[in-house]
PDB file of C-alpha atoms in Angstrom:
ATOM      1  CA  ASP Z1429      -2.691  18.494   0.069  1.00  0.00           C
ATOM      2  CA  ILE Z1430      -4.138  19.794  -3.189  1.00  0.00           C
ATOM      3  CA  GLU Z1431      -2.990  16.779  -5.197  1.00  0.00           C
ATOM      4  CA  LEU Z1432      -4.608  14.354  -2.758  1.00  0.00           C
ATOM      5  CA  ILE Z1433      -7.842  16.363  -2.733  1.00  0.00           C
ATOM      6  CA  ASP Z1434      -7.925  16.298  -6.554  1.00  0.00           C
ATOM      7  CA  LYS Z1435      -7.520  12.510  -6.527  1.00  0.00           C
ATOM      8  CA  ILE Z1436     -10.179  11.787  -3.907  1.00  0.00           C
ATOM      9  CA  LEU Z1437     -12.831  14.510  -3.740  1.00  0.00           C
ATOM     10  CA  THR Z1438     -15.559  15.138  -6.313  1.00  0.00           C
ATOM     11  CA  ASP Z1439     -15.880  18.604  -7.881  1.00  0.00           C
ATOM     12  CA  GLN Z1440     -18.802  19.362  -5.560  1.00  0.00           C
ATOM     13  CA  GLU Z1441     -16.776  18.309  -2.484  1.00  0.00           C
ATOM     14  CA  GLN Z1442     -13.826  20.415  -3.665  1.00  0.00           C
ATOM     15  CA  SER Z1443     -16.174  23.408  -3.939  1.00  0.00           C
ATOM     16  CA  GLN Z1444     -17.329  22.813  -0.353  1.00  0.00           C
ATOM     17  CA  VAL Z1445     -13.703  22.760   0.815  1.00  0.00           C
ATOM     18  CA  ALA Z1446     -12.998  25.974  -1.108  1.00  0.00           C
ATOM     19  CA  GLU Z1447     -15.925  27.563   0.754  1.00  0.00           C
ATOM     20  CA  GLY Z1448     -14.405  26.582   4.109  1.00  0.00           C
ATOM     21  CA  ALA Z1449     -15.764  23.085   4.816  1.00  0.00           C
ATOM     22  CA  GLU Z1450     -13.398  20.861   6.754  1.00  0.00           C
ATOM     23  CA  VAL Z1451     -12.174  17.704   5.068  1.00  0.00           C
ATOM     24  CA  MET Z1452     -10.929  14.540   6.717  1.00  0.00           C
ATOM     25  CA  ILE Z1453      -9.196  11.829   4.688  1.00  0.00           C
ATOM     26  CA  TYR Z1454      -7.721   8.778   6.352  1.00  0.00           C
ATOM     27  CA  LEU Z1455      -6.413   5.329   5.548  1.00  0.00           C
ATOM     28  CA  LYS Z1456      -7.380   2.277   7.592  1.00  0.00           C
ATOM     29  CA  VAL Z1457      -5.105  -0.782   7.386  1.00  0.00           C
ATOM     30  CA  GLU Z1458      -6.137  -4.035   9.082  1.00  0.00           C
ATOM     31  CA  ASP Z1459      -4.414  -7.416   9.221  1.00  0.00           C
ATOM     32  CA  ILE Z1460      -6.968  -9.874   7.814  1.00  0.00           C
ATOM     33  CA  THR Z1461      -4.643 -12.866   7.473  1.00  0.00           C
ATOM     34  CA  ASN Z1462      -7.077 -15.071   9.413  1.00  0.00           C
ATOM     35  CA  ASP Z1463     -10.216 -13.619   7.800  1.00  0.00           C
ATOM     36  CA  THR Z1464      -9.275 -13.248   4.125  1.00  0.00           C
ATOM     37  CA  PRO Z1465     -11.952 -14.473   1.714  1.00  0.00           C
ATOM     38  CA  THR Z1466     -10.912 -17.798   0.153  1.00  0.00           C
ATOM     39  CA  GLU Z1467     -11.291 -16.517  -3.402  1.00  0.00           C
ATOM     40  CA  HIS Z1468      -8.980 -13.550  -2.629  1.00  0.00           C
ATOM     41  CA  LYS Z1469      -6.370 -15.926  -1.185  1.00  0.00           C
ATOM     42  CA  LYS Z1470      -6.507 -18.136  -4.293  1.00  0.00           C
ATOM     43  CA  GLU Z1471      -6.051 -15.127  -6.578  1.00  0.00           C
ATOM     44  CA  ALA Z1472      -3.133 -13.741  -4.542  1.00  0.00           C
ATOM     45  CA  GLU Z1473      -1.370 -17.103  -4.263  1.00  0.00           C
ATOM     46  CA  ALA Z1474      -1.666 -17.679  -8.014  1.00  0.00           C
ATOM     47  CA  LYS Z1475      -0.159 -14.246  -8.720  1.00  0.00           C
ATOM     48  CA  ALA Z1476       2.614 -14.671  -6.106  1.00  0.00           C
ATOM     49  CA  GLY Z1477       4.376 -17.377  -8.092  1.00  0.00           C
ATOM     50  CA  ASP Z1478       7.456 -18.480  -6.127  1.00  0.00           C
ATOM     51  CA  ALA Z1479       6.985 -15.759  -3.503  1.00  0.00           C
ATOM     52  CA  GLU Z1480       5.581 -16.598  -0.077  1.00  0.00           C
ATOM     53  CA  ILE Z1481       2.501 -14.722   1.188  1.00  0.00           C
ATOM     54  CA  GLY Z1482       3.435 -13.254   4.558  1.00  0.00           C
ATOM     55  CA  MET Z1483       0.169 -11.562   5.454  1.00  0.00           C
ATOM     56  CA  TYR Z1484      -3.092 -10.224   4.081  1.00  0.00           C
ATOM     57  CA  LEU Z1485      -4.247  -6.655   4.629  1.00  0.00           C
ATOM     58  CA  ASP Z1486      -7.528  -4.855   4.178  1.00  0.00           C
ATOM     59  CA  ILE Z1487      -6.592  -1.325   3.097  1.00  0.00           C
ATOM     60  CA  ASN Z1488      -9.435   1.179   2.971  1.00  0.00           C
ATOM     61  CA  LEU Z1489      -9.544   4.906   2.325  1.00  0.00           C
ATOM     62  CA  PHE Z1490     -12.232   7.116   3.857  1.00  0.00           C
ATOM     63  CA  LYS Z1491     -13.287  10.732   3.359  1.00  0.00           C
ATOM     64  CA  GLN Z1492     -15.618  13.162   5.082  1.00  0.00           C
ATOM     65  CA  VAL Z1493     -16.348  16.679   3.890  1.00  0.00           C
ATOM     66  CA  GLY Z1494     -18.048  19.110   6.248  1.00  0.00           C
ATOM     67  CA  ASP Z1495     -21.022  17.619   8.084  1.00  0.00           C
ATOM     68  CA  THR Z1496     -21.601  14.844   5.528  1.00  0.00           C
ATOM     69  CA  THR Z1497     -21.473  11.174   6.400  1.00  0.00           C
ATOM     70  CA  GLU Z1498     -18.100   9.499   6.152  1.00  0.00           C
ATOM     71  CA  LYS Z1499     -17.695   7.670   2.818  1.00  0.00           C
ATOM     72  CA  GLN Z1500     -15.421   4.815   1.814  1.00  0.00           C
ATOM     73  CA  VAL Z1501     -13.284   5.495  -1.263  1.00  0.00           C
ATOM     74  CA  THR Z1502     -12.626   2.380  -3.344  1.00  0.00           C
ATOM     75  CA  GLU Z1503     -10.790   4.054  -6.214  1.00  0.00           C
ATOM     76  CA  THR Z1504      -8.934   7.345  -6.665  1.00  0.00           C
ATOM     77  CA  ASP Z1505      -8.258   9.497  -9.694  1.00  0.00           C
ATOM     78  CA  GLY Z1506      -4.515   8.785  -9.657  1.00  0.00           C
ATOM     79  CA  THR Z1507      -2.183   6.926  -7.343  1.00  0.00           C
ATOM     80  CA  VAL Z1508      -1.784   7.500  -3.627  1.00  0.00           C
ATOM     81  CA  CYS Z1509       1.426   6.657  -1.776  1.00  0.00           C
ATOM     82  CA  VAL Z1510       0.914   4.120   1.039  1.00  0.00           C
ATOM     83  CA  THR Z1511       3.469   3.127   3.666  1.00  0.00           C
ATOM     84  CA  ILE Z1512       3.062  -0.020   5.749  1.00  0.00           C
ATOM     85  CA  THR Z1513       5.282  -1.375   8.497  1.00  0.00           C
ATOM     86  CA  ILE Z1514       6.368  -4.949   7.919  1.00  0.00           C
ATOM     87  CA  PRO Z1515       5.998  -7.068  11.072  1.00  0.00           C
ATOM     88  CA  ASP Z1516       9.184  -8.341  12.721  1.00  0.00           C
ATOM     89  CA  ASN Z1517       8.354 -11.976  11.907  1.00  0.00           C
ATOM     90  CA  LEU Z1518       8.523 -11.143   8.170  1.00  0.00           C
ATOM     91  CA  ILE Z1519      11.888  -9.364   8.322  1.00  0.00           C
ATOM     92  CA  ASN Z1520      14.902 -11.350   7.110  1.00  0.00           C
ATOM     93  CA  THR Z1521      17.698 -11.678   9.680  1.00  0.00           C
ATOM     94  CA  ASP Z1522      20.063 -13.890   7.635  1.00  0.00           C
ATOM     95  CA  PRO Z1523      22.789 -11.701   6.075  1.00  0.00           C
ATOM     96  CA  SER Z1524      23.489 -14.307   3.374  1.00  0.00           C
ATOM     97  CA  VAL Z1525      19.923 -13.978   2.052  1.00  0.00           C
ATOM     98  CA  THR Z1526      18.295 -11.025   0.316  1.00  0.00           C
ATOM     99  CA  ARG Z1527      14.563 -10.746   0.896  1.00  0.00           C
ATOM    100  CA  THR Z1528      12.478  -8.862  -1.641  1.00  0.00           C
ATOM    101  CA  TYR Z1529       8.903  -7.790  -1.036  1.00  0.00           C
ATOM    102  CA  LYS Z1530       5.943  -7.060  -3.265  1.00  0.00           C
ATOM    103  CA  ILE Z1531       2.303  -6.228  -2.804  1.00  0.00           C
ATOM    104  CA  ILE Z1532      -0.450  -8.191  -4.511  1.00  0.00           C
ATOM    105  CA  ARG Z1533      -3.748  -6.331  -4.802  1.00  0.00           C
ATOM    106  CA  VAL Z1534      -7.051  -8.198  -5.226  1.00  0.00           C
ATOM    107  CA  TYR Z1535     -10.136  -6.119  -5.987  1.00  0.00           C
ATOM    108  CA  GLU Z1536     -13.507  -6.426  -7.661  1.00  0.00           C
ATOM    109  CA  ASP Z1537     -14.134  -4.522 -10.881  1.00  0.00           C
ATOM    110  CA  GLU Z1538     -17.486  -2.928 -11.704  1.00  0.00           C
ATOM    111  CA  ASN Z1539     -18.746  -6.281 -13.101  1.00  0.00           C
ATOM    112  CA  GLY Z1540     -17.892  -8.209  -9.935  1.00  0.00           C
ATOM    113  CA  ASN Z1541     -14.803  -9.888 -11.437  1.00  0.00           C
ATOM    114  CA  LEU Z1542     -11.730 -10.279  -9.241  1.00  0.00           C
ATOM    115  CA  ILE Z1543      -8.698  -8.480 -10.652  1.00  0.00           C
ATOM    116  CA  THR Z1544      -5.245  -9.249  -9.246  1.00  0.00           C
ATOM    117  CA  ASP Z1545      -2.208  -6.985  -9.726  1.00  0.00           C
ATOM    118  CA  VAL Z1546       1.378  -7.115  -8.483  1.00  0.00           C
ATOM    119  CA  ILE Z1547       2.538  -3.744  -7.179  1.00  0.00           C
ATOM    120  CA  GLU Z1548       6.248  -3.143  -6.746  1.00  0.00           C
ATOM    121  CA  GLY Z1549       7.427  -0.808  -4.028  1.00  0.00           C
ATOM    122  CA  ILE Z1550      10.427   0.169  -1.940  1.00  0.00           C
ATOM    123  CA  PHE Z1551      11.506  -1.536   1.280  1.00  0.00           C
ATOM    124  CA  ASN Z1552      13.207   0.716   3.825  1.00  0.00           C
ATOM    125  CA  PRO Z1553      15.364  -1.470   6.109  1.00  0.00           C
ATOM    126  CA  GLU Z1554      15.955   1.434   8.511  1.00  0.00           C
ATOM    127  CA  ASP Z1555      12.406   1.278   9.859  1.00  0.00           C
ATOM    128  CA  ASN Z1556      11.048  -1.889   8.159  1.00  0.00           C
ATOM    129  CA  THR Z1557       8.522  -0.003   6.067  1.00  0.00           C
ATOM    130  CA  TYR Z1558       7.348  -0.758   2.564  1.00  0.00           C
ATOM    131  CA  ILE Z1559       6.198   2.089   0.344  1.00  0.00           C
ATOM    132  CA  PHE Z1560       3.999   1.597  -2.702  1.00  0.00           C
ATOM    133  CA  GLU Z1561       1.478   3.469  -4.805  1.00  0.00           C
ATOM    134  CA  THR Z1562      -2.093   2.410  -5.472  1.00  0.00           C
ATOM    135  CA  ASP Z1563      -5.322   3.794  -6.851  1.00  0.00           C
ATOM    136  CA  LYS Z1564      -7.682   1.097  -5.532  1.00  0.00           C
ATOM    137  CA  PHE Z1565      -8.458   0.048  -1.970  1.00  0.00           C
ATOM    138  CA  SER Z1566      -9.355  -3.533  -1.107  1.00  0.00           C
ATOM    139  CA  THR Z1567      -7.520  -6.732  -0.152  1.00  0.00           C
ATOM    140  CA  TYR Z1568      -3.719  -6.743  -0.345  1.00  0.00           C
ATOM    141  CA  ALA Z1569      -1.217  -9.527   0.215  1.00  0.00           C
ATOM    142  CA  LEU Z1570       2.348  -8.822   1.341  1.00  0.00           C
ATOM    143  CA  ALA Z1571       4.558 -11.369  -0.421  1.00  0.00           C
ATOM    144  CA  TYR Z1572       8.274 -11.970  -0.066  1.00  0.00           C
ATOM    145  CA  GLU Z1573      10.953 -14.000  -1.772  1.00  0.00           C
ATOM    146  CA  ASP Z1574      14.369 -14.930  -0.430  1.00  0.00           C
ATOM    147  CA  LEU Z1575      17.384 -15.029  -2.719  1.00  0.00           C
ATOM    148  CA  ASP Z1576      20.934 -16.002  -1.874  1.00  0.00           C
ATOM    149  CA  SER Z1577      22.965 -12.822  -2.182  1.00  0.00           C
ATOM    150  CA  PRO Z1578      26.553 -13.090  -3.386  1.00  0.00           C
ATOM    151  CA  GLN Z1579      29.019 -10.676  -1.828  1.00  0.00           C
ATOM    152  CA  THR Z1580      29.752  -7.973  -4.417  1.00  0.00           C
ATOM    153  CA  GLY Z1581      32.052  -5.736  -2.428  1.00  0.00           C
ATOM    154  CA  ASP Z1582      29.677  -2.823  -3.100  1.00  0.00           C
ATOM    155  CA  ASN Z1583      29.698  -0.759   0.060  1.00  0.00           C
ATOM    156  CA  SER Z1584      27.593   2.140  -1.240  1.00  0.00           C
ATOM    157  CA  MET Z1585      25.228   3.733   1.211  1.00  0.00           C
ATOM    158  CA  MET Z1586      21.983   2.294  -0.213  1.00  0.00           C
ATOM    159  CA  GLY Z1587      20.240   2.656   3.157  1.00  0.00           C
ATOM    160  CA  LEU Z1588      20.870   6.412   3.035  1.00  0.00           C
ATOM    161  CA  TRP Z1589      19.332   6.689  -0.444  1.00  0.00           C
ATOM    162  CA  ILE Z1590      16.307   4.646   0.561  1.00  0.00           C
ATOM    163  CA  ALA Z1591      15.870   6.730   3.725  1.00  0.00           C
ATOM    164  CA  LEU Z1592      16.059   9.941   1.672  1.00  0.00           C
ATOM    165  CA  LEU Z1593      13.471   8.553  -0.735  1.00  0.00           C
ATOM    166  CA  PHE Z1594      11.212   7.696   2.226  1.00  0.00           C
ATOM    167  CA  VAL Z1595      11.601  11.170   3.741  1.00  0.00           C
ATOM    168  CA  PHE Z1596      10.923  12.833   0.375  1.00  0.00           C
ATOM    169  CA  SER Z1597       7.864  10.632  -0.261  1.00  0.00           C
ATOM    170  CA  PHE Z1598       6.515  11.371   3.232  1.00  0.00           C
ATOM    171  CA  GLY Z1599       7.043  15.069   2.600  1.00  0.00           C
ATOM    172  CA  VAL Z1600       5.147  14.922  -0.691  1.00  0.00           C
ATOM    173  CA  VAL Z1601       2.215  13.088   0.944  1.00  0.00           C
ATOM    174  CA  THR Z1602       2.234  15.524   3.862  1.00  0.00           C
ATOM    175  CA  ILE Z1603       2.252  18.579   1.591  1.00  0.00           C
TER     176      ILE Z1603
END
């Protein structure tokens, strides 16, 4: 994926790839709900507002070009699309309630200050995935909020549109 390579690899690494070096880029996502640093939890909870924190994740991006040592990527030159599967215990089963999700990212800037951002994304109820874009890799909190949903009579096929968006996004990342 040329776009992904441009966002992650340095000019020198891109030259190595152009000369035939193999490149491996992968994302590692770990549930750190029980091991989240206290200061990260405080930042995420303050940013969550009325939303409930469902879980904490450590999301890291790694790259390896040719025979070089694998390197962790903490920031990219542009956003990368990430898809996570929401655990069953965080999926709403009450049809009278609408659950919305958001991602809260906590990361350290170059001065060691914690920066907290809310990242909106798209929930796909067909496979319980949440898709969002990010350019930094660190601690993330999956937050949710339940709202009573009035019956509107709208029977449009929103699931189909979300599924198509998911398939298109996956295709773009794959390419």
